[in-house]
PDB file of C-alpha atoms in Angstrom:
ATOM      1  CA  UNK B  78      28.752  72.530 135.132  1.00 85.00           C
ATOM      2  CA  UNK B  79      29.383  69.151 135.514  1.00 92.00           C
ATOM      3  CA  UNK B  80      33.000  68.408 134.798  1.00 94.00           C
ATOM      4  CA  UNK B  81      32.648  66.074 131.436  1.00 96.00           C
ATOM      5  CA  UNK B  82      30.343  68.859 130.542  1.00 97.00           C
ATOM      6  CA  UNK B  83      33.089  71.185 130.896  1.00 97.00           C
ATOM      7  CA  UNK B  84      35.840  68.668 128.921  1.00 97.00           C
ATOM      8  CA  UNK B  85      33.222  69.138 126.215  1.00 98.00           C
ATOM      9  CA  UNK B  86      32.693  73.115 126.145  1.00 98.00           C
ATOM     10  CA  UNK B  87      37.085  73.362 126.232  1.00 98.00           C
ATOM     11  CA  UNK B  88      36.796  70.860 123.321  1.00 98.00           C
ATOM     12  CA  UNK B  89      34.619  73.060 121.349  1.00 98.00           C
ATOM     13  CA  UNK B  90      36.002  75.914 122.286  1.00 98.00           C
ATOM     14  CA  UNK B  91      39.585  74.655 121.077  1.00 98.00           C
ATOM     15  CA  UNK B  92      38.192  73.891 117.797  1.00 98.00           C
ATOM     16  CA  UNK B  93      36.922  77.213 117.419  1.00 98.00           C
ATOM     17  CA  UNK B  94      39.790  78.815 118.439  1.00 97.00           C
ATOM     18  CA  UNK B  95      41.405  77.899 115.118  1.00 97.00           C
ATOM     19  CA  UNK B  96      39.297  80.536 113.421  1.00 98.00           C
ATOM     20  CA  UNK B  97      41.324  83.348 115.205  1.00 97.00           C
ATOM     21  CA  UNK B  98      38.411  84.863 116.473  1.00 98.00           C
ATOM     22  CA  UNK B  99      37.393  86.161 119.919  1.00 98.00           C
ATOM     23  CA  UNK B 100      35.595  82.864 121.715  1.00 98.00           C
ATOM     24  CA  UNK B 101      32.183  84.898 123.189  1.00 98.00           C
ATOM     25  CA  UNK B 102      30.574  83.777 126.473  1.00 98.00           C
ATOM     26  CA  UNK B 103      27.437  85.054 127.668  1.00 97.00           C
ATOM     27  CA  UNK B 104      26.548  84.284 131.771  1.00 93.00           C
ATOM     28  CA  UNK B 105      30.024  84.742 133.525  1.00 91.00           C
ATOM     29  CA  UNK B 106      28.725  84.369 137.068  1.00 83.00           C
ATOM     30  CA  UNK B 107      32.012  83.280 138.905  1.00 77.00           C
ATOM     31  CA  UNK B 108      33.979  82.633 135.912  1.00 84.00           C
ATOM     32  CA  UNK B 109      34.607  78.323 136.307  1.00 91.00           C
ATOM     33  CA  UNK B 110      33.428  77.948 132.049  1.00 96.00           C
ATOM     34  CA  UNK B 111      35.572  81.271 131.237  1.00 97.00           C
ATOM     35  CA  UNK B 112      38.755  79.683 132.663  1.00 97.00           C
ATOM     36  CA  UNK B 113      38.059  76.395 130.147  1.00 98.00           C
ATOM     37  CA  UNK B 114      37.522  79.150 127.357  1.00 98.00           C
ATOM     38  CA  UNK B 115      40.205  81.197 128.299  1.00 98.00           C
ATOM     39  CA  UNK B 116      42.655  78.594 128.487  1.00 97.00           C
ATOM     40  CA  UNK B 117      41.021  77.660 124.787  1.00 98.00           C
ATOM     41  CA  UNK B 118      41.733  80.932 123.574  1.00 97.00           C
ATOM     42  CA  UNK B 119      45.054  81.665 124.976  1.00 96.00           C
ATOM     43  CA  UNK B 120      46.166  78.104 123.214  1.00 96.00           C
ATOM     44  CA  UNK B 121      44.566  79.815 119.848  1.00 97.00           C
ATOM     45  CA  UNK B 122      46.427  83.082 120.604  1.00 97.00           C
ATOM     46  CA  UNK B 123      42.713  84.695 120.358  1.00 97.00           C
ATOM     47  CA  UNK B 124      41.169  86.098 123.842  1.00 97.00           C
ATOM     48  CA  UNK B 125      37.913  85.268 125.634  1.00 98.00           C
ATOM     49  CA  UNK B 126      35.219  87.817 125.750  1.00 98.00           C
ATOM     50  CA  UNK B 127      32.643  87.228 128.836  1.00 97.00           C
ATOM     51  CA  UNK B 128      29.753  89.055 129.241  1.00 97.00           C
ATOM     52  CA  UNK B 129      27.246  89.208 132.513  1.00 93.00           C
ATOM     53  CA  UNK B 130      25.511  91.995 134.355  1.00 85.00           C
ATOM     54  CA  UNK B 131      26.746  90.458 137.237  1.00 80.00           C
ATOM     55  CA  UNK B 132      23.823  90.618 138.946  1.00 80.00           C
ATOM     56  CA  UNK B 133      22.391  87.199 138.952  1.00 70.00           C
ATOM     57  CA  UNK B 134      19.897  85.374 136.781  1.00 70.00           C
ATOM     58  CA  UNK B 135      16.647  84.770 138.117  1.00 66.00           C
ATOM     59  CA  UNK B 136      17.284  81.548 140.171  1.00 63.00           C
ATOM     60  CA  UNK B 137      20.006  82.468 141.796  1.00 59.00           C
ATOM     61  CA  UNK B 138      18.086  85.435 143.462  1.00 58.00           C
ATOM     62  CA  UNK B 139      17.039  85.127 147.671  1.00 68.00           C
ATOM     63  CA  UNK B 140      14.795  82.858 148.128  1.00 63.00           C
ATOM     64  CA  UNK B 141      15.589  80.559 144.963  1.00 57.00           C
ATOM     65  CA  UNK B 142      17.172  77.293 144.798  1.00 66.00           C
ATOM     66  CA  UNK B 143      20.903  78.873 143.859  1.00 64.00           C
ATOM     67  CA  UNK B 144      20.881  81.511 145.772  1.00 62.00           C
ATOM     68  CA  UNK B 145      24.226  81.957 147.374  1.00 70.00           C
ATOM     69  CA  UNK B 146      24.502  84.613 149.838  1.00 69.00           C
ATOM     70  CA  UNK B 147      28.053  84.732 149.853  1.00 75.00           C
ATOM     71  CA  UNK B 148      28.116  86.707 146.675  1.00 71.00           C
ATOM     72  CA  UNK B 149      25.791  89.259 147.753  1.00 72.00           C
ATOM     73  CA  UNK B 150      27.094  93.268 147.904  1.00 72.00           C
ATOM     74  CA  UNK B 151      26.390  94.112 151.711  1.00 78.00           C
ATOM     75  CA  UNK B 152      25.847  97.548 150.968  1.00 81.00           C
ATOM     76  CA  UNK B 153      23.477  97.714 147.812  1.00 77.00           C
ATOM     77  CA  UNK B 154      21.846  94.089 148.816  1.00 70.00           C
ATOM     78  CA  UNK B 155      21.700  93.067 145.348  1.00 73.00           C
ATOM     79  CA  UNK B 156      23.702  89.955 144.101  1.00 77.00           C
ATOM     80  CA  UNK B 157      27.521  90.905 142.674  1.00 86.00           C
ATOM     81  CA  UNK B 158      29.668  88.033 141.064  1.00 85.00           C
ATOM     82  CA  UNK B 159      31.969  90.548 139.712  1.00 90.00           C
ATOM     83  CA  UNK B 160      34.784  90.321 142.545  1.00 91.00           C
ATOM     84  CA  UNK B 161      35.066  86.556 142.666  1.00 90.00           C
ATOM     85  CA  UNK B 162      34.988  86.391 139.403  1.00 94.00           C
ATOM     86  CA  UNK B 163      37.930  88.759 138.965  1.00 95.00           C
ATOM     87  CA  UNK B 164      39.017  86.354 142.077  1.00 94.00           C
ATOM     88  CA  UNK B 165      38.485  83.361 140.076  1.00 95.00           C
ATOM     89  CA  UNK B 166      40.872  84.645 136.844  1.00 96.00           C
ATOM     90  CA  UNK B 167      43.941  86.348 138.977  1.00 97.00           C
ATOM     91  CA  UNK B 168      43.921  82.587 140.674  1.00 97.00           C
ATOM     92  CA  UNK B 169      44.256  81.203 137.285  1.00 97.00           C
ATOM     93  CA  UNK B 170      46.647  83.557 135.946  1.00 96.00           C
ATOM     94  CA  UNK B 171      44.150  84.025 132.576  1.00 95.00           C
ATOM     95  CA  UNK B 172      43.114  87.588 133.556  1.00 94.00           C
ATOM     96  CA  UNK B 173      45.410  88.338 129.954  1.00 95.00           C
ATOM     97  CA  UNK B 174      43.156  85.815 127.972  1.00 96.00           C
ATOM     98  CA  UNK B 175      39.799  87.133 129.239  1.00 98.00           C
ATOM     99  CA  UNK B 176      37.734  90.709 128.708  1.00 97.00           C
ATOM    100  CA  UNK B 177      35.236  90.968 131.141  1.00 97.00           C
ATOM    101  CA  UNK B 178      32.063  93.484 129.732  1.00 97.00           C
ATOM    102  CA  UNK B 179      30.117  94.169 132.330  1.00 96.00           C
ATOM    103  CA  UNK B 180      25.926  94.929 131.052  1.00 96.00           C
ATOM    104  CA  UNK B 181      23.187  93.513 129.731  1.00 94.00           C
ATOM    105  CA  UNK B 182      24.014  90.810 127.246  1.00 95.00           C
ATOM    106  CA  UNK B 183      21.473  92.282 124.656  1.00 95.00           C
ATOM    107  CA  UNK B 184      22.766  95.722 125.223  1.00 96.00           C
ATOM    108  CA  UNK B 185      26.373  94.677 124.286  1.00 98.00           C
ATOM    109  CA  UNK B 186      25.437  92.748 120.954  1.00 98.00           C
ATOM    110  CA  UNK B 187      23.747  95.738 119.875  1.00 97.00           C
ATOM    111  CA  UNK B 188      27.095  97.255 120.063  1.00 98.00           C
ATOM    112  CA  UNK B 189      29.636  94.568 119.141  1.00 98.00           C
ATOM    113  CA  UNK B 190      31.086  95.227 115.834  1.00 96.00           C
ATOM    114  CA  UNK B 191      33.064  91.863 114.738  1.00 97.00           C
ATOM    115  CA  UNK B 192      32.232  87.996 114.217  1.00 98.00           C
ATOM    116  CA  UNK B 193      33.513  85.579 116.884  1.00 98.00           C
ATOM    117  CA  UNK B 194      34.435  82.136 116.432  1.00 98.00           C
ATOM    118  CA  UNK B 195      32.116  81.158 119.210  1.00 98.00           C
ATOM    119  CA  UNK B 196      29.040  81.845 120.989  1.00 98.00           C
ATOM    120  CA  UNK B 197      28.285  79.875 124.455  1.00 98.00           C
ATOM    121  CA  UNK B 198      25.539  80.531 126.020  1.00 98.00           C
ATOM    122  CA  UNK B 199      24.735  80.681 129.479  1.00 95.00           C
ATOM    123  CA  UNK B 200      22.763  83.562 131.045  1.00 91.00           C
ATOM    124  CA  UNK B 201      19.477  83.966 131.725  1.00 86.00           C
ATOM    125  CA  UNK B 202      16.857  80.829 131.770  1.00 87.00           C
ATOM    126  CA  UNK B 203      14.019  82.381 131.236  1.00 91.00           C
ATOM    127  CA  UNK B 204      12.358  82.844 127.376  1.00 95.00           C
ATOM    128  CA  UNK B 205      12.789  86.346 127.156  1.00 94.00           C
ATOM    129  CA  UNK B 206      16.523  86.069 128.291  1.00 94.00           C
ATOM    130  CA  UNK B 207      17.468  82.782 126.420  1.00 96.00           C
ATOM    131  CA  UNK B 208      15.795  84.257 123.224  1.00 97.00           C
ATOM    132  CA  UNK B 209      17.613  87.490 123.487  1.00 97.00           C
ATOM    133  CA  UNK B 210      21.155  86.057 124.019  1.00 97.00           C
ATOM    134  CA  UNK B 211      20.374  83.856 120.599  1.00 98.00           C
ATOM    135  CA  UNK B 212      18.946  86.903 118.600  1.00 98.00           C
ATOM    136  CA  UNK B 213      21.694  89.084 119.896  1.00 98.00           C
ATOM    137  CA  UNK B 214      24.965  87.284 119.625  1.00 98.00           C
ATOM    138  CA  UNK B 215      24.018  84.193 116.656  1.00 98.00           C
ATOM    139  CA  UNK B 216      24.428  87.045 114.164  1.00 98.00           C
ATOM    140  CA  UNK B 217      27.829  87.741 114.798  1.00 98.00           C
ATOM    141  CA  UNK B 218      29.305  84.012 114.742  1.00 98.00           C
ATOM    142  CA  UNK B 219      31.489  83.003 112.063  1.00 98.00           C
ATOM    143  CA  UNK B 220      30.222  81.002 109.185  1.00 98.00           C
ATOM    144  CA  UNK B 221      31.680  77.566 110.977  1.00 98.00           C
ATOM    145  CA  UNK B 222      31.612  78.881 114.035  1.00 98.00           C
ATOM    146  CA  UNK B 223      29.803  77.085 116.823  1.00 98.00           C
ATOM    147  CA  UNK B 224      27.178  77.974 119.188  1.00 98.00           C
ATOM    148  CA  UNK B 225      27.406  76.270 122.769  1.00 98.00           C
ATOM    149  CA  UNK B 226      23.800  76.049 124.560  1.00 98.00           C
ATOM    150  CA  UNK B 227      24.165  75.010 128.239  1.00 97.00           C
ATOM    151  CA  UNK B 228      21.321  73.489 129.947  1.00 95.00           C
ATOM    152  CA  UNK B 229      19.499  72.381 127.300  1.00 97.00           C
ATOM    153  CA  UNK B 230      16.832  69.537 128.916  1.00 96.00           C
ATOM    154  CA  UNK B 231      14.731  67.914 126.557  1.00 95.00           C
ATOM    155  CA  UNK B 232      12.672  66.718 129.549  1.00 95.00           C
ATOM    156  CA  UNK B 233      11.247  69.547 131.162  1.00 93.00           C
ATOM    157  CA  UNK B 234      11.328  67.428 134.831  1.00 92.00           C
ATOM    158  CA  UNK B 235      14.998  67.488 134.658  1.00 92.00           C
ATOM    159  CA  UNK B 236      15.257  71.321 134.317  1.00 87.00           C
ATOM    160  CA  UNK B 237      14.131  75.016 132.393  1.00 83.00           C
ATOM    161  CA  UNK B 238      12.790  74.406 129.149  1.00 94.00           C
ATOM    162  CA  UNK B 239      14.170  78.259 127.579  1.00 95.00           C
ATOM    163  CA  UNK B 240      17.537  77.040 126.600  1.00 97.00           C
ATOM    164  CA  UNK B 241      15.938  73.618 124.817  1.00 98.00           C
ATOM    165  CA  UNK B 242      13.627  75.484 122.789  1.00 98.00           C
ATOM    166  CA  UNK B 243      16.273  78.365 121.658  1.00 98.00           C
ATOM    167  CA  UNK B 244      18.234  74.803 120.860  1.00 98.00           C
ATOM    168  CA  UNK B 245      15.198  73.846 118.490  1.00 98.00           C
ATOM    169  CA  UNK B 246      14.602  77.305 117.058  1.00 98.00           C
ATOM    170  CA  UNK B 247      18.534  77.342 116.286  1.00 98.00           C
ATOM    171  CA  UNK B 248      18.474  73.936 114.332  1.00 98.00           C
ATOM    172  CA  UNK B 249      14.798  74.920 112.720  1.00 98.00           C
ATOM    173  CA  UNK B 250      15.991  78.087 111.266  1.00 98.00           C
ATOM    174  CA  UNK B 251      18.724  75.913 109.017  1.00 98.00           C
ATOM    175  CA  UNK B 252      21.539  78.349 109.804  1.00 98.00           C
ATOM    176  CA  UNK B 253      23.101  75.721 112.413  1.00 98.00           C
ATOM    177  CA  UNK B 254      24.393  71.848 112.363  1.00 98.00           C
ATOM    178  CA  UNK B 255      24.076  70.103 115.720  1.00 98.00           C
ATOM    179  CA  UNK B 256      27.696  68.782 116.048  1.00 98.00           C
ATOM    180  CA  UNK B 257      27.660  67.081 119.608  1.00 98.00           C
ATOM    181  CA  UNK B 258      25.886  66.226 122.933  1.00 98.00           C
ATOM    182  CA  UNK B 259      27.100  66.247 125.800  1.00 98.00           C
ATOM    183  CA  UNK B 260      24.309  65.596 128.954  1.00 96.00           C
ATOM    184  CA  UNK B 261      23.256  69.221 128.816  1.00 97.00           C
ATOM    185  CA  UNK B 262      25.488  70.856 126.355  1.00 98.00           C
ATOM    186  CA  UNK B 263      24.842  71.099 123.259  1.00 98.00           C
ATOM    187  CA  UNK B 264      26.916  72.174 120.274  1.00 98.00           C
ATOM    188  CA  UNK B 265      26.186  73.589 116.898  1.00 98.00           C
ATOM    189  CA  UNK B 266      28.228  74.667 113.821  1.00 98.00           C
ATOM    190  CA  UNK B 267      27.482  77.844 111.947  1.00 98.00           C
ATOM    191  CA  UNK B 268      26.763  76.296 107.959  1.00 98.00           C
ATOM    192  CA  UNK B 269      24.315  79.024 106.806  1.00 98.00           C
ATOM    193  CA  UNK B 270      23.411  82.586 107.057  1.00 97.00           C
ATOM    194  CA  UNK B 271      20.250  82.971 109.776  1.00 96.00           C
ATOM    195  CA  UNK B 272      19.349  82.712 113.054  1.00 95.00           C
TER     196      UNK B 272
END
């Protein structure tokens, strides 16, 4: 994430800290945007809830452009952002503003059971993923919360084209006021009931 990019997601997420609810990120990997939320939070006196598989999305598997094989598990072979991500917080000295939940993004909003003051997400770039982070966590924002979409290219030559149409879908459905832009962040208020 690009650092004005960043400037912008700490922005929104210190506006929504004044709601007093948990600020919810979805795609962890090795935890740079949860320190900007965290910090966010802890300011708010509300914590930051991350959640990842910590397994990789699908382009930063072997062979794809982000692979890094530094973050690999020698023994299973499979990728594992989990220790430098708990690396990345103890640096920081936010590991008390941050609850890691390690699984399936869709698995833990099934679960969940209260309304956060914000929703960024970040996983998964394919359609099935993208759509599944929306229809999982948009129901438990805040009315006047905000929902944070990363990577969100209008142009499909400058990147994926999942997180710009969940984007669309979120402003179609009436439920959601875009509020800023910033390159490839986008964010949106909570003004209705929907997703």
């Amino acid at each position: 994430m690009p650092v004005h990019e960043g400037l912008a997601l700490y922005a929104a997420a210190a506006g929504a800290g004044a709601l007093g609810l948990p600020l919810l990120e979805v795609g962890t990997y090795c935890g740079r945007s949860t320190l900007l939320l965290a910090a966010a939070a802890g300011a708010a006196g509300t914590v930051a809830v991350t959640v990842d598989h910590h397994r990789g999305s699908e382009e930063q598997q072997p062979g794809w452009e982000y692979h890094d094989p530094t973050v690999v598990d020698q023994e299973t072979g499979l990728m594992d952002t989990l220790p430098a991500f708990r690396r990345t917080l103890h640096r920081a000295g936010l590991e008390d503003q941050v609850i890691a939940v390690v699984g399936r993004s869709s698995q833990v909003a099934r679960v969940w059971g209260r309304q956060v003051g914000l929703v960024f997400i970040d996983g998964g770039h394919t359609d099935e993923h993208a759509n599944a982070d929306y229809e999982g966590w948009a129901p438990h924002l805040a009315d006047g919360g905000l929902l944070v979409i990363h990577d969100v290219f209008p142009d499909p030559a400058d990147g994926g084209q999942a997180p710009y149409r969940v984007f669309l879908r979120a402003l179609a459905s009436g439920a959601f006021t875009e509020v800023s832009v910033t390159d490839s962040l986008r964010v949106l208020r909570r003004t209705a009931p929907g997703i």
